[in-house]
Amino acid sequence: MTTVTPHIEESWKNALKKEFQSEYFAALKAFLVEERSRYTIYPPGPKIFNAFDSTPLHQVKAVILGQDPYHGQGQAHGLCFSVPRGIKPPPSLVNIFKEIHADTGLPLPDHGNLEAWTRQGVMLLNATLTVRASSAGSHQNKGWEQFTDQVIRLISDQRDHTVFLLWGRFAQAKEALIDTNKHLVLKAAHPSPLSAHNGFFGCRHFSKTNTFLAANGMKPINWQP
């Protein structure tokens, strides 16, 4: 079996070495090679591991978990819920900004790029890291979830006093991977317009995250993107 060694930030490369050498990851890579030969895949190759490159393992203070990359042209850049500057923020992201404004008083931003969060230790992790253009969920159950479940376990094991923000039933199922004795798990409805009024609005997860970080001697997050 050929060893797969993706271009990824060094602390993550070392921590995930066994995953990259596994049979399931080799099968996942073969699937992606085949998909790319036939379809447009998002995000672009160099951005697949953007969440890892942007937030090294030893810097993780909070994790926001998404399910799938955006599948529209130009939207996905490897950070869950985030879009590059110049791309219109999708509805879920607009609702995230509304809750931040209501919770913290920060003004609504004029763009949807969340890279500023990642530089402060907020990992923006999708459970599935790739998707076929215009085909939501098309790369689910191909191996990515096994990989990102291990990422969540690693953060739980190797970090202390991390905040996990789990929005919607899919994300909340990942609580089983987290040591809740040393980490804070915040759960709410998904910020999608279909569910945001069922408990995402008013959840105050952003101020709660900062209260927990400060109580454990860490610098709070500036939630202005």
mmCIF file of C-alpha atoms in Angstrom:
data_model
loop_
_atom_site.group_PDB
_atom_site.id
_atom_site.type_symbol
_atom_site.label_atom_id
_atom_site.label_comp_id
_atom_site.label_asym_id
_atom_site.label_seq_id
_atom_site.Cartn_x
_atom_site.Cartn_y
_atom_site.Cartn_z
ATOM 1 C CA MET A 1 0.000 0.000 0.000
ATOM 2 C CA THR A 2 1.344 3.420 -0.933
ATOM 3 C CA THR A 3 1.695 5.838 1.982
ATOM 4 C CA VAL A 4 -0.354 9.001 1.568
ATOM 5 C CA THR A 5 1.376 12.155 2.821
ATOM 6 C CA PRO A 6 -0.813 15.216 2.181
ATOM 7 C CA HIS A 7 0.558 18.731 2.376
ATOM 8 C CA ILE A 8 -0.658 19.729 5.822
ATOM 9 C CA GLU A 9 0.635 21.752 8.766
ATOM 10 C CA GLU A 10 3.422 19.912 10.582
ATOM 11 C CA SER A 11 1.807 19.365 14.002
ATOM 12 C CA TRP A 12 -1.231 17.851 12.327
ATOM 13 C CA LYS A 13 0.878 15.788 9.945
ATOM 14 C CA ASN A 14 2.659 14.193 12.897
ATOM 15 C CA ALA A 15 -0.496 13.671 14.958
ATOM 16 C CA LEU A 16 -2.409 12.133 12.043
ATOM 17 C CA LYS A 17 0.406 9.985 10.657
ATOM 18 C CA LYS A 18 -1.439 6.701 11.332
ATOM 19 C CA GLU A 19 -4.527 7.981 9.532
ATOM 20 C CA PHE A 20 -2.545 8.979 6.458
ATOM 21 C CA GLN A 21 -0.956 5.507 6.387
ATOM 22 C CA SER A 22 -4.265 3.661 6.776
ATOM 23 C CA GLU A 23 -6.087 1.627 4.165
ATOM 24 C CA TYR A 24 -9.220 3.744 4.436
ATOM 25 C CA PHE A 25 -7.279 6.926 3.654
ATOM 26 C CA ALA A 26 -5.633 5.332 0.635
ATOM 27 C CA ALA A 27 -9.099 4.349 -0.594
ATOM 28 C CA LEU A 28 -10.337 7.898 0.050
ATOM 29 C CA LYS A 29 -7.473 9.337 -1.970
ATOM 30 C CA ALA A 30 -8.198 6.941 -4.845
ATOM 31 C CA PHE A 31 -11.849 8.013 -4.754
ATOM 32 C CA LEU A 32 -10.842 11.698 -4.906
ATOM 33 C CA VAL A 33 -8.471 11.109 -7.830
ATOM 34 C CA GLU A 34 -11.298 9.411 -9.731
ATOM 35 C CA GLU A 35 -13.796 12.144 -8.831
ATOM 36 C CA ARG A 36 -11.436 14.906 -9.896
ATOM 37 C CA SER A 37 -10.908 13.228 -13.276
ATOM 38 C CA ARG A 38 -14.658 13.453 -13.951
ATOM 39 C CA TYR A 39 -16.042 16.383 -11.947
ATOM 40 C CA THR A 40 -15.203 19.724 -10.404
ATOM 41 C CA ILE A 41 -14.381 19.239 -6.734
ATOM 42 C CA TYR A 42 -14.532 21.847 -3.960
ATOM 43 C CA PRO A 43 -12.558 23.244 -2.254
ATOM 44 C CA PRO A 44 -9.505 23.510 -4.534
ATOM 45 C CA GLY A 45 -6.802 20.954 -3.713
ATOM 46 C CA PRO A 46 -4.479 23.314 -1.804
ATOM 47 C CA LYS A 47 -7.402 24.362 0.432
ATOM 48 C CA ILE A 48 -8.667 20.890 1.435
ATOM 49 C CA PHE A 49 -6.642 20.996 4.668
ATOM 50 C CA ASN A 50 -7.027 24.751 5.215
ATOM 51 C CA ALA A 51 -8.649 24.241 8.648
ATOM 52 C CA PHE A 52 -5.516 22.393 9.760
ATOM 53 C CA ASP A 53 -3.010 24.758 8.143
ATOM 54 C CA SER A 54 -4.798 27.756 9.679
ATOM 55 C CA THR A 55 -5.030 26.365 13.225
ATOM 56 C CA PRO A 56 -2.188 24.068 14.343
ATOM 57 C CA LEU A 57 -3.090 21.414 16.906
ATOM 58 C CA HIS A 58 -1.188 23.104 19.727
ATOM 59 C CA GLN A 59 -3.128 26.352 19.158
ATOM 60 C CA VAL A 60 -6.693 24.974 19.153
ATOM 61 C CA LYS A 61 -8.908 26.715 21.731
ATOM 62 C CA ALA A 62 -12.321 26.191 20.131
ATOM 63 C CA VAL A 63 -13.813 23.981 17.433
ATOM 64 C CA ILE A 64 -16.815 24.797 15.272
ATOM 65 C CA LEU A 65 -18.008 21.697 13.439
ATOM 66 C CA GLY A 66 -19.718 21.776 10.061
ATOM 67 C CA GLN A 67 -20.890 18.892 7.923
ATOM 68 C CA ASP A 68 -19.993 19.540 4.269
ATOM 69 C CA PRO A 69 -18.125 22.184 2.260
ATOM 70 C CA TYR A 70 -20.213 24.647 0.284
ATOM 71 C CA HIS A 71 -20.811 23.230 -3.200
ATOM 72 C CA GLY A 72 -21.234 26.478 -5.143
ATOM 73 C CA GLN A 73 -18.513 28.004 -7.299
ATOM 74 C CA GLY A 74 -15.953 30.015 -5.318
ATOM 75 C CA GLN A 75 -17.584 29.412 -1.933
ATOM 76 C CA ALA A 76 -15.570 26.644 -0.261
ATOM 77 C CA HIS A 77 -12.059 27.381 0.980
ATOM 78 C CA GLY A 78 -11.583 24.665 3.566
ATOM 79 C CA LEU A 79 -13.086 26.422 6.602
ATOM 80 C CA CYS A 80 -16.585 25.466 7.715
ATOM 81 C CA PHE A 81 -19.237 28.185 7.296
ATOM 82 C CA SER A 82 -16.604 30.605 5.882
ATOM 83 C CA VAL A 83 -16.399 32.000 2.344
ATOM 84 C CA PRO A 84 -13.599 34.023 0.705
ATOM 85 C CA ARG A 85 -13.897 37.786 0.518
ATOM 86 C CA GLY A 86 -15.955 38.831 -2.480
ATOM 87 C CA ILE A 87 -18.346 35.875 -2.117
ATOM 88 C CA LYS A 88 -21.799 36.592 -0.710
ATOM 89 C CA PRO A 89 -22.185 35.084 2.799
ATOM 90 C CA PRO A 90 -24.623 32.133 2.663
ATOM 91 C CA PRO A 91 -27.752 32.207 4.839
ATOM 92 C CA SER A 92 -26.327 30.106 7.700
ATOM 93 C CA LEU A 93 -23.336 32.408 7.976
ATOM 94 C CA VAL A 94 -25.592 35.478 7.935
ATOM 95 C CA ASN A 95 -27.459 33.974 10.889
ATOM 96 C CA ILE A 96 -24.182 33.314 12.721
ATOM 97 C CA PHE A 97 -23.320 36.988 12.328
ATOM 98 C CA LYS A 98 -26.777 37.996 13.587
ATOM 99 C CA GLU A 99 -26.279 35.913 16.735
ATOM 100 C CA ILE A 100 -22.789 37.340 17.299
ATOM 101 C CA HIS A 101 -24.253 40.845 17.012
ATOM 102 C CA ALA A 102 -27.078 40.056 19.438
ATOM 103 C CA ASP A 103 -24.735 38.252 21.847
ATOM 104 C CA THR A 104 -21.686 40.527 21.873
ATOM 105 C CA GLY A 105 -22.762 43.793 20.260
ATOM 106 C CA LEU A 106 -20.188 43.498 17.476
ATOM 107 C CA PRO A 107 -21.333 45.064 14.201
ATOM 108 C CA LEU A 108 -22.494 42.915 11.311
ATOM 109 C CA PRO A 109 -19.498 42.353 8.984
ATOM 110 C CA ASP A 110 -19.441 43.185 5.292
ATOM 111 C CA HIS A 111 -17.775 39.896 4.271
ATOM 112 C CA GLY A 112 -17.881 36.198 5.193
ATOM 113 C CA ASN A 113 -14.202 35.276 5.533
ATOM 114 C CA LEU A 114 -13.584 33.767 8.991
ATOM 115 C CA GLU A 115 -9.808 33.375 8.723
ATOM 116 C CA ALA A 116 -9.332 35.901 11.544
ATOM 117 C CA TRP A 117 -11.003 33.415 13.894
ATOM 118 C CA THR A 118 -8.676 30.585 12.886
ATOM 119 C CA ARG A 119 -5.612 32.670 13.724
ATOM 120 C CA GLN A 120 -6.952 32.990 17.277
ATOM 121 C CA GLY A 121 -7.312 29.238 17.766
ATOM 122 C CA VAL A 122 -10.805 28.574 16.410
ATOM 123 C CA MET A 123 -10.694 25.467 14.229
ATOM 124 C CA LEU A 124 -13.388 25.558 11.542
ATOM 125 C CA LEU A 125 -13.711 21.855 10.762
ATOM 126 C CA ASN A 126 -16.078 20.176 8.331
ATOM 127 C CA ALA A 127 -16.763 16.484 8.944
ATOM 128 C CA THR A 128 -16.388 15.913 5.196
ATOM 129 C CA LEU A 129 -13.569 17.902 3.614
ATOM 130 C CA THR A 130 -14.532 17.766 -0.074
ATOM 131 C CA VAL A 131 -17.659 17.824 -2.225
ATOM 132 C CA ARG A 132 -18.594 17.524 -5.895
ATOM 133 C CA ALA A 133 -19.716 20.812 -7.438
ATOM 134 C CA SER A 134 -23.477 21.406 -7.122
ATOM 135 C CA SER A 135 -23.953 18.086 -5.323
ATOM 136 C CA ALA A 136 -24.352 18.459 -1.565
ATOM 137 C CA GLY A 137 -23.244 15.448 0.463
ATOM 138 C CA SER A 138 -21.647 13.740 -2.522
ATOM 139 C CA HIS A 139 -18.436 12.874 -0.658
ATOM 140 C CA GLN A 140 -20.029 11.659 2.551
ATOM 141 C CA ASN A 141 -19.317 8.092 3.733
ATOM 142 C CA LYS A 142 -16.116 7.826 1.684
ATOM 143 C CA GLY A 143 -13.705 8.015 4.615
ATOM 144 C CA TRP A 144 -13.589 11.666 5.556
ATOM 145 C CA GLU A 145 -15.817 11.182 8.614
ATOM 146 C CA GLN A 146 -13.505 8.484 9.983
ATOM 147 C CA PHE A 147 -10.612 10.896 9.540
ATOM 148 C CA THR A 148 -12.286 13.915 11.144
ATOM 149 C CA ASP A 149 -13.677 11.832 14.016
ATOM 150 C CA GLN A 150 -10.065 11.020 14.836
ATOM 151 C CA VAL A 151 -9.230 14.734 14.634
ATOM 152 C CA ILE A 152 -11.908 15.464 17.245
ATOM 153 C CA ARG A 153 -10.560 12.673 19.469
ATOM 154 C CA LEU A 154 -7.027 14.071 19.135
ATOM 155 C CA ILE A 155 -8.120 17.546 20.172
ATOM 156 C CA SER A 156 -10.057 16.086 23.093
ATOM 157 C CA ASP A 157 -7.062 14.002 24.215
ATOM 158 C CA GLN A 158 -4.217 16.440 23.623
ATOM 159 C CA ARG A 159 -5.761 19.818 24.428
ATOM 160 C CA ASP A 160 -7.180 21.177 27.676
ATOM 161 C CA HIS A 161 -10.201 23.430 28.213
ATOM 162 C CA THR A 162 -11.301 23.519 24.567
ATOM 163 C CA VAL A 163 -14.773 24.733 23.581
ATOM 164 C CA PHE A 164 -16.676 22.585 21.073
ATOM 165 C CA LEU A 165 -19.575 24.379 19.361
ATOM 166 C CA LEU A 166 -21.959 21.744 18.023
ATOM 167 C CA TRP A 167 -24.839 23.112 15.960
ATOM 168 C CA GLY A 168 -27.526 20.757 14.713
ATOM 169 C CA ARG A 169 -28.072 17.044 15.298
ATOM 170 C CA PHE A 170 -25.217 15.905 13.056
ATOM 171 C CA ALA A 171 -22.633 17.939 14.948
ATOM 172 C CA GLN A 172 -24.149 17.096 18.339
ATOM 173 C CA ALA A 173 -23.634 13.376 17.676
ATOM 174 C CA LYS A 174 -19.883 14.056 17.855
ATOM 175 C CA GLU A 175 -20.144 14.821 21.576
ATOM 176 C CA ALA A 176 -19.462 11.114 22.173
ATOM 177 C CA LEU A 177 -15.881 11.694 20.934
ATOM 178 C CA ILE A 178 -15.195 14.481 23.464
ATOM 179 C CA ASP A 179 -14.062 14.276 27.093
ATOM 180 C CA THR A 180 -16.696 16.520 28.650
ATOM 181 C CA ASN A 181 -14.899 16.454 32.005
ATOM 182 C CA LYS A 182 -12.193 18.798 30.722
ATOM 183 C CA HIS A 183 -13.803 20.501 27.734
ATOM 184 C CA LEU A 184 -16.898 22.672 27.294
ATOM 185 C CA VAL A 185 -19.489 21.405 24.805
ATOM 186 C CA LEU A 186 -22.035 23.974 23.624
ATOM 187 C CA LYS A 187 -25.028 22.645 21.680
ATOM 188 C CA ALA A 188 -27.716 24.490 19.744
ATOM 189 C CA ALA A 189 -29.858 24.212 16.640
ATOM 190 C CA HIS A 190 -28.131 24.618 13.289
ATOM 191 C CA PRO A 191 -27.882 28.249 12.079
ATOM 192 C CA SER A 192 -29.657 27.362 8.818
ATOM 193 C CA PRO A 193 -32.783 29.461 8.164
ATOM 194 C CA LEU A 194 -34.726 26.191 8.508
ATOM 195 C CA SER A 195 -33.738 25.758 12.154
ATOM 196 C CA ALA A 196 -32.055 28.887 13.545
ATOM 197 C CA HIS A 197 -35.247 29.999 15.306
ATOM 198 C CA ASN A 198 -35.391 26.657 17.147
ATOM 199 C CA GLY A 199 -32.569 27.542 19.513
ATOM 200 C CA PHE A 200 -29.605 28.909 17.597
ATOM 201 C CA PHE A 201 -30.767 32.499 17.970
ATOM 202 C CA GLY A 202 -30.293 33.339 21.614
ATOM 203 C CA CYS A 203 -27.802 30.545 22.333
ATOM 204 C CA ARG A 204 -25.068 33.087 23.226
ATOM 205 C CA HIS A 205 -22.358 30.583 22.346
ATOM 206 C CA PHE A 206 -19.850 33.286 21.484
ATOM 207 C CA SER A 207 -19.877 35.045 24.832
ATOM 208 C CA LYS A 208 -20.081 31.675 26.624
ATOM 209 C CA THR A 209 -16.958 30.537 24.760
ATOM 210 C CA ASN A 210 -15.078 33.629 25.874
ATOM 211 C CA THR A 211 -16.230 33.326 29.476
ATOM 212 C CA PHE A 212 -14.921 29.738 29.598
ATOM 213 C CA LEU A 213 -11.607 30.604 27.926
ATOM 214 C CA ALA A 214 -11.007 33.542 30.258
ATOM 215 C CA ALA A 215 -11.856 31.425 33.298
ATOM 216 C CA ASN A 216 -9.165 28.982 32.202
ATOM 217 C CA GLY A 217 -6.488 31.605 31.643
ATOM 218 C CA MET A 218 -6.814 31.931 27.864
ATOM 219 C CA LYS A 219 -7.341 34.992 25.725
ATOM 220 C CA PRO A 220 -10.945 35.389 24.573
ATOM 221 C CA ILE A 221 -11.827 35.311 20.867
ATOM 222 C CA ASN A 222 -12.488 38.522 18.961
ATOM 223 C CA TRP A 223 -15.511 37.346 16.974
ATOM 224 C CA GLN A 224 -15.286 40.209 14.474
ATOM 225 C CA PRO A 225 -14.160 38.457 11.248
#
